[in-house]
Coordinates of C-alpha atoms in Angstrom, one line a residue:
M2 CA 99.8 106.3 118.8
V3 CA 103.5 105.8 117.3
A4 CA 106.3 106.7 119.5
A5 CA 108.4 109.6 118.3
A6 CA 111.4 107.3 117.9
D7 CA 109.3 105.0 115.5
R8 CA 108.0 108.0 113.6
D9 CA 111.6 109.2 112.9
T10 CA 112.9 105.7 111.8
K11 CA 109.7 104.5 109.8
R12 CA 110.1 104.1 106.2
P13 CA 108.0 106.6 104.1
A14 CA 105.1 105.1 102.4
R15 CA 105.5 103.8 98.8
M16 CA 104.3 106.3 96.4
S17 CA 104.6 105.2 92.7
V18 CA 107.1 103.6 90.3
W19 CA 106.3 106.7 88.1
L20 CA 107.3 109.2 90.8
D21 CA 110.5 107.8 92.2
G22 CA 112.6 108.1 89.0
K23 CA 113.0 104.3 88.2
A24 CA 110.4 104.5 85.2
A25 CA 112.1 107.2 83.5
T26 CA 115.5 105.4 83.3
S27 CA 116.6 103.9 79.9
R28 CA 114.4 100.9 79.3
G29 CA 113.9 100.6 83.1
R30 CA 117.4 99.4 83.7
R31 CA 119.5 100.1 86.8
P32 CA 122.5 102.1 85.9
G33 CA 125.9 100.3 85.6
G34 CA 126.8 96.7 85.8
D35 CA 126.1 93.9 83.4
Q36 CA 122.3 93.7 82.7
P37 CA 120.8 90.4 81.8
S38 CA 120.8 89.9 77.9
G39 CA 117.5 89.7 76.1
L40 CA 115.4 91.6 78.7
D41 CA 113.9 95.0 78.8
R42 CA 111.1 96.5 81.1
D43 CA 108.5 96.4 77.8
R44 CA 109.2 92.7 77.6
I45 CA 108.9 92.1 81.1
T46 CA 105.6 94.2 81.5
A47 CA 104.0 92.5 78.7
A48 CA 104.8 89.0 80.2
T49 CA 103.5 90.1 83.5
V50 CA 100.0 91.1 82.0
R51 CA 100.0 87.9 80.0
L52 CA 100.4 85.8 83.3
L53 CA 97.9 87.8 85.2
D54 CA 95.4 87.3 82.5
E55 CA 96.1 83.6 82.5
E56 CA 96.6 82.8 86.2
G57 CA 95.1 85.7 88.1
L58 CA 96.6 87.9 90.7
A59 CA 96.9 85.4 93.6
K60 CA 99.2 83.2 91.7
F61 CA 101.5 85.8 90.2
S62 CA 105.1 85.8 91.7
M63 CA 108.3 87.2 90.5
R64 CA 109.6 83.5 90.6
R65 CA 106.6 82.3 88.4
L66 CA 107.4 85.5 85.9
A67 CA 111.1 84.6 85.8
A68 CA 110.1 81.1 84.7
E69 CA 107.8 82.3 82.0
L70 CA 110.8 84.5 80.6
N71 CA 113.2 81.7 81.1
V72 CA 115.4 83.9 83.4
T73 CA 116.3 83.8 87.0
A74 CA 114.3 85.8 89.5
M75 CA 117.1 88.1 90.3
S76 CA 117.4 89.2 86.6
L77 CA 114.1 90.9 87.1
Y78 CA 115.5 93.1 89.8
W79 CA 117.6 94.8 87.2
Y80 CA 114.5 96.5 86.0
V81 CA 112.2 96.8 89.0
D82 CA 112.6 97.0 92.7
S83 CA 109.5 94.9 93.6
K84 CA 106.4 92.9 92.6
D85 CA 104.3 96.0 93.3
D86 CA 106.3 97.9 90.6
L87 CA 105.5 95.3 88.1
L88 CA 101.8 95.3 88.9
E89 CA 101.7 99.0 88.7
L90 CA 103.6 99.0 85.3
A91 CA 101.1 96.1 84.1
S92 CA 98.0 98.2 85.2
D93 CA 99.2 101.3 83.1
A94 CA 100.0 99.0 80.1
A95 CA 96.5 97.5 80.0
V96 CA 94.5 100.7 80.5
G97 CA 96.5 101.9 77.4
E98 CA 94.2 99.5 75.4
V99 CA 91.2 101.7 75.9
P100 CA 90.3 103.7 72.9
L101 CA 90.6 107.5 73.6
P102 CA 88.3 109.9 71.8
D103 CA 90.0 112.2 69.6
E104 CA 90.7 115.4 71.4
A105 CA 89.5 117.5 68.1
E106 CA 86.4 115.5 68.0
D107 CA 83.2 117.8 68.0
G108 CA 80.8 114.8 68.6
D109 CA 78.1 114.9 71.2
W110 CA 79.5 114.5 74.8
R111 CA 77.0 111.6 75.3
D112 CA 78.4 109.6 72.5
R113 CA 82.0 110.2 73.8
L114 CA 81.3 109.4 77.3
R115 CA 79.5 106.3 76.3
R116 CA 82.4 104.9 74.1
L117 CA 85.0 105.6 76.8
A118 CA 82.8 103.9 79.4
E119 CA 82.3 101.1 77.1
G120 CA 86.0 100.6 76.5
Y121 CA 86.8 100.8 80.4
R122 CA 84.0 98.1 80.9
A123 CA 85.8 95.9 78.4
L124 CA 89.0 96.4 80.0
L125 CA 87.8 95.2 83.5
V126 CA 86.1 92.2 81.8
R127 CA 89.3 91.2 79.7
H128 CA 91.7 91.8 82.7
P129 CA 89.8 91.1 86.0
W130 CA 93.0 91.3 88.0
M131 CA 93.0 95.1 87.4
S132 CA 90.0 96.0 89.7
P133 CA 91.7 95.1 93.0
L134 CA 94.7 97.0 91.9
M135 CA 93.2 100.4 91.0
G136 CA 92.8 101.5 94.6
R137 CA 96.2 100.2 95.4
F138 CA 98.3 102.4 93.4
L139 CA 98.2 106.1 92.5
N140 CA 97.5 105.4 88.7
V141 CA 99.6 108.2 87.3
G142 CA 101.5 106.4 84.5
P143 CA 101.2 107.9 80.9
H144 CA 98.3 105.6 80.0
W145 CA 96.4 106.2 83.1
A146 CA 97.0 109.9 82.9
A147 CA 95.7 110.1 79.2
F148 CA 92.7 108.2 80.2
V149 CA 91.8 110.4 83.1
L150 CA 92.5 113.6 81.2
S151 CA 90.2 112.3 78.5
V152 CA 87.3 111.7 81.0
Q153 CA 87.8 115.2 82.6
R154 CA 87.5 116.7 79.2
I155 CA 84.5 115.0 78.3
V156 CA 82.8 115.9 81.5
R157 CA 83.8 119.5 81.3
S158 CA 82.1 119.7 78.0
T159 CA 78.6 118.5 79.5
G160 CA 77.9 121.9 80.7
L161 CA 78.1 120.9 84.4
P162 CA 79.3 123.6 86.9
P163 CA 82.8 122.8 88.1
D164 CA 81.7 121.9 91.6
R165 CA 79.5 119.0 90.1
Q166 CA 82.0 117.5 87.8
T167 CA 84.0 115.3 90.0
G168 CA 80.8 113.9 91.3
A169 CA 79.6 113.0 87.7
I170 CA 82.9 111.4 86.9
A171 CA 82.4 109.3 90.2
A172 CA 79.0 108.3 89.2
V173 CA 79.8 107.2 85.7
F174 CA 83.0 105.4 86.2
Q175 CA 82.5 103.8 89.6
F176 CA 79.3 102.4 88.1
V177 CA 81.0 101.0 85.1
Y178 CA 83.9 99.9 87.6
G179 CA 81.4 97.8 89.7
F180 CA 79.6 96.4 86.6
G181 CA 82.9 95.5 84.7
T182 CA 84.4 94.0 87.9
I183 CA 81.3 91.7 88.6
E184 CA 81.1 90.8 85.0
G185 CA 84.9 89.8 84.7
H186 CA 84.8 87.8 87.9
F187 CA 81.6 86.1 86.7
L188 CA 83.1 84.9 83.5
R189 CA 86.2 83.6 85.3
R190 CA 84.0 81.6 87.6
C191 CA 82.2 80.0 84.3
E192 CA 85.6 79.1 83.1
E193 CA 86.7 77.6 86.3
A194 CA 83.7 75.4 86.4
G195 CA 83.8 74.5 82.6
L196 CA 80.5 76.0 81.9
S197 CA 79.1 78.5 79.5
Q198 CA 77.6 81.7 81.1
D199 CA 74.1 80.4 80.2
E200 CA 74.7 77.1 81.8
Y201 CA 76.2 78.5 84.7
F202 CA 73.4 81.0 85.3
R203 CA 70.8 78.1 84.9
Y204 CA 72.7 76.0 87.4
A205 CA 72.7 78.9 89.8
M206 CA 69.0 79.7 89.5
S207 CA 68.1 76.1 90.1
A208 CA 70.1 76.1 93.3
V209 CA 68.5 79.3 94.4
D210 CA 65.0 78.0 93.6
G211 CA 65.4 75.2 95.9
Q212 CA 66.1 77.3 99.0
P213 CA 62.8 78.3 100.7
E214 CA 64.5 81.1 102.8
L215 CA 65.4 82.9 99.7
A216 CA 61.9 82.8 98.2
P217 CA 60.8 86.3 99.3
M218 CA 63.8 87.9 97.3
V219 CA 63.1 85.4 94.3
D220 CA 59.5 86.4 94.2
S221 CA 60.1 90.0 94.6
A222 CA 62.5 90.0 91.6
A223 CA 60.4 87.7 89.4
E224 CA 58.3 90.5 88.1
M225 CA 61.3 92.5 87.0
V226 CA 63.0 89.5 85.6
A227 CA 60.0 88.6 83.4
A228 CA 59.6 92.1 82.1
R229 CA 63.4 92.3 81.1
G230 CA 62.8 89.3 78.9
G231 CA 64.7 86.3 77.9
G232 CA 67.7 86.0 75.7
T233 CA 71.3 84.9 76.7
V234 CA 73.0 86.1 79.9
E235 CA 75.3 88.2 77.7
E236 CA 72.3 90.0 75.9
M237 CA 70.6 90.6 79.5
R238 CA 73.6 92.0 80.8
D239 CA 74.2 94.3 77.8
R240 CA 70.6 95.3 78.0
D241 CA 70.9 96.2 81.7
F242 CA 74.2 98.1 81.2
A243 CA 72.9 100.3 78.4
F244 CA 69.9 101.3 80.3
A245 CA 71.7 102.1 83.6
F246 CA 74.2 104.1 81.5
E247 CA 71.3 106.0 79.9
L248 CA 70.0 107.0 83.3
L249 CA 73.5 108.3 84.3
L250 CA 73.5 110.5 81.1
A251 CA 70.0 111.8 81.8
G252 CA 70.9 112.7 85.2
I253 CA 74.0 114.6 84.1
E254 CA 72.0 116.4 81.3
A255 CA 69.4 117.5 83.8
M256 CA 71.9 118.7 86.1
S257 CA 73.7 120.6 83.4
S258 CA 70.6 122.2 82.0
G259 CA 69.5 123.5 85.3
D260 CA 66.5 120.9 85.8
G261 CA 68.2 119.4 88.6
T262 CA 68.7 120.5 92.2

């Protein structure tokens, strides 16, 4: 247990750049003083996203970002307090790339949910650094809030009772999160190895086939793999995603119609 004196002096847990008032300041600048010329928070955030895409989360630093922008690292602190603030701003900017259904759209909820899920999957593949950040921040920036609200509205329109709606959201979007995260990391491994997806897959499968202790797993999967058919890695992955997503939609439909328990 923490001693009383320690509890009294312990710093409060960091919440969010969107909740501490800093994000609301004019273009993110601190009040007073001479701010560095040529910088603003939008430009800094865009450069952060670009660097994270190119080099990954592990290599990102304020010093590296400053070099990219041709400024001193201290210049960045006129606009943000920490690297965490920048990562949270970058995450919100990136999720703004996901196309959201029109609020006035009267289309089938399945189509709207499918399009939103496909956009979310593409986001995770395009920006593989995002997945480890999602549980790190509250995700309450303007783009994240718009995304979550869109999800909520679609799931409400399914006919599921309110006590089952959060479970449906978890089933759909945690599935997409896992699928898109693995896909994004696989693509990064292929790039680092200098191989195409199909080349990397063949190389990996040949290595697995040469391990007798893995034979039971390989043999067990052989029938399913054969039934799925050939094609490129991308085609097989898209086929699996589409079918898995249809299973989720069917489950939601069954529960909303009273056929489920």
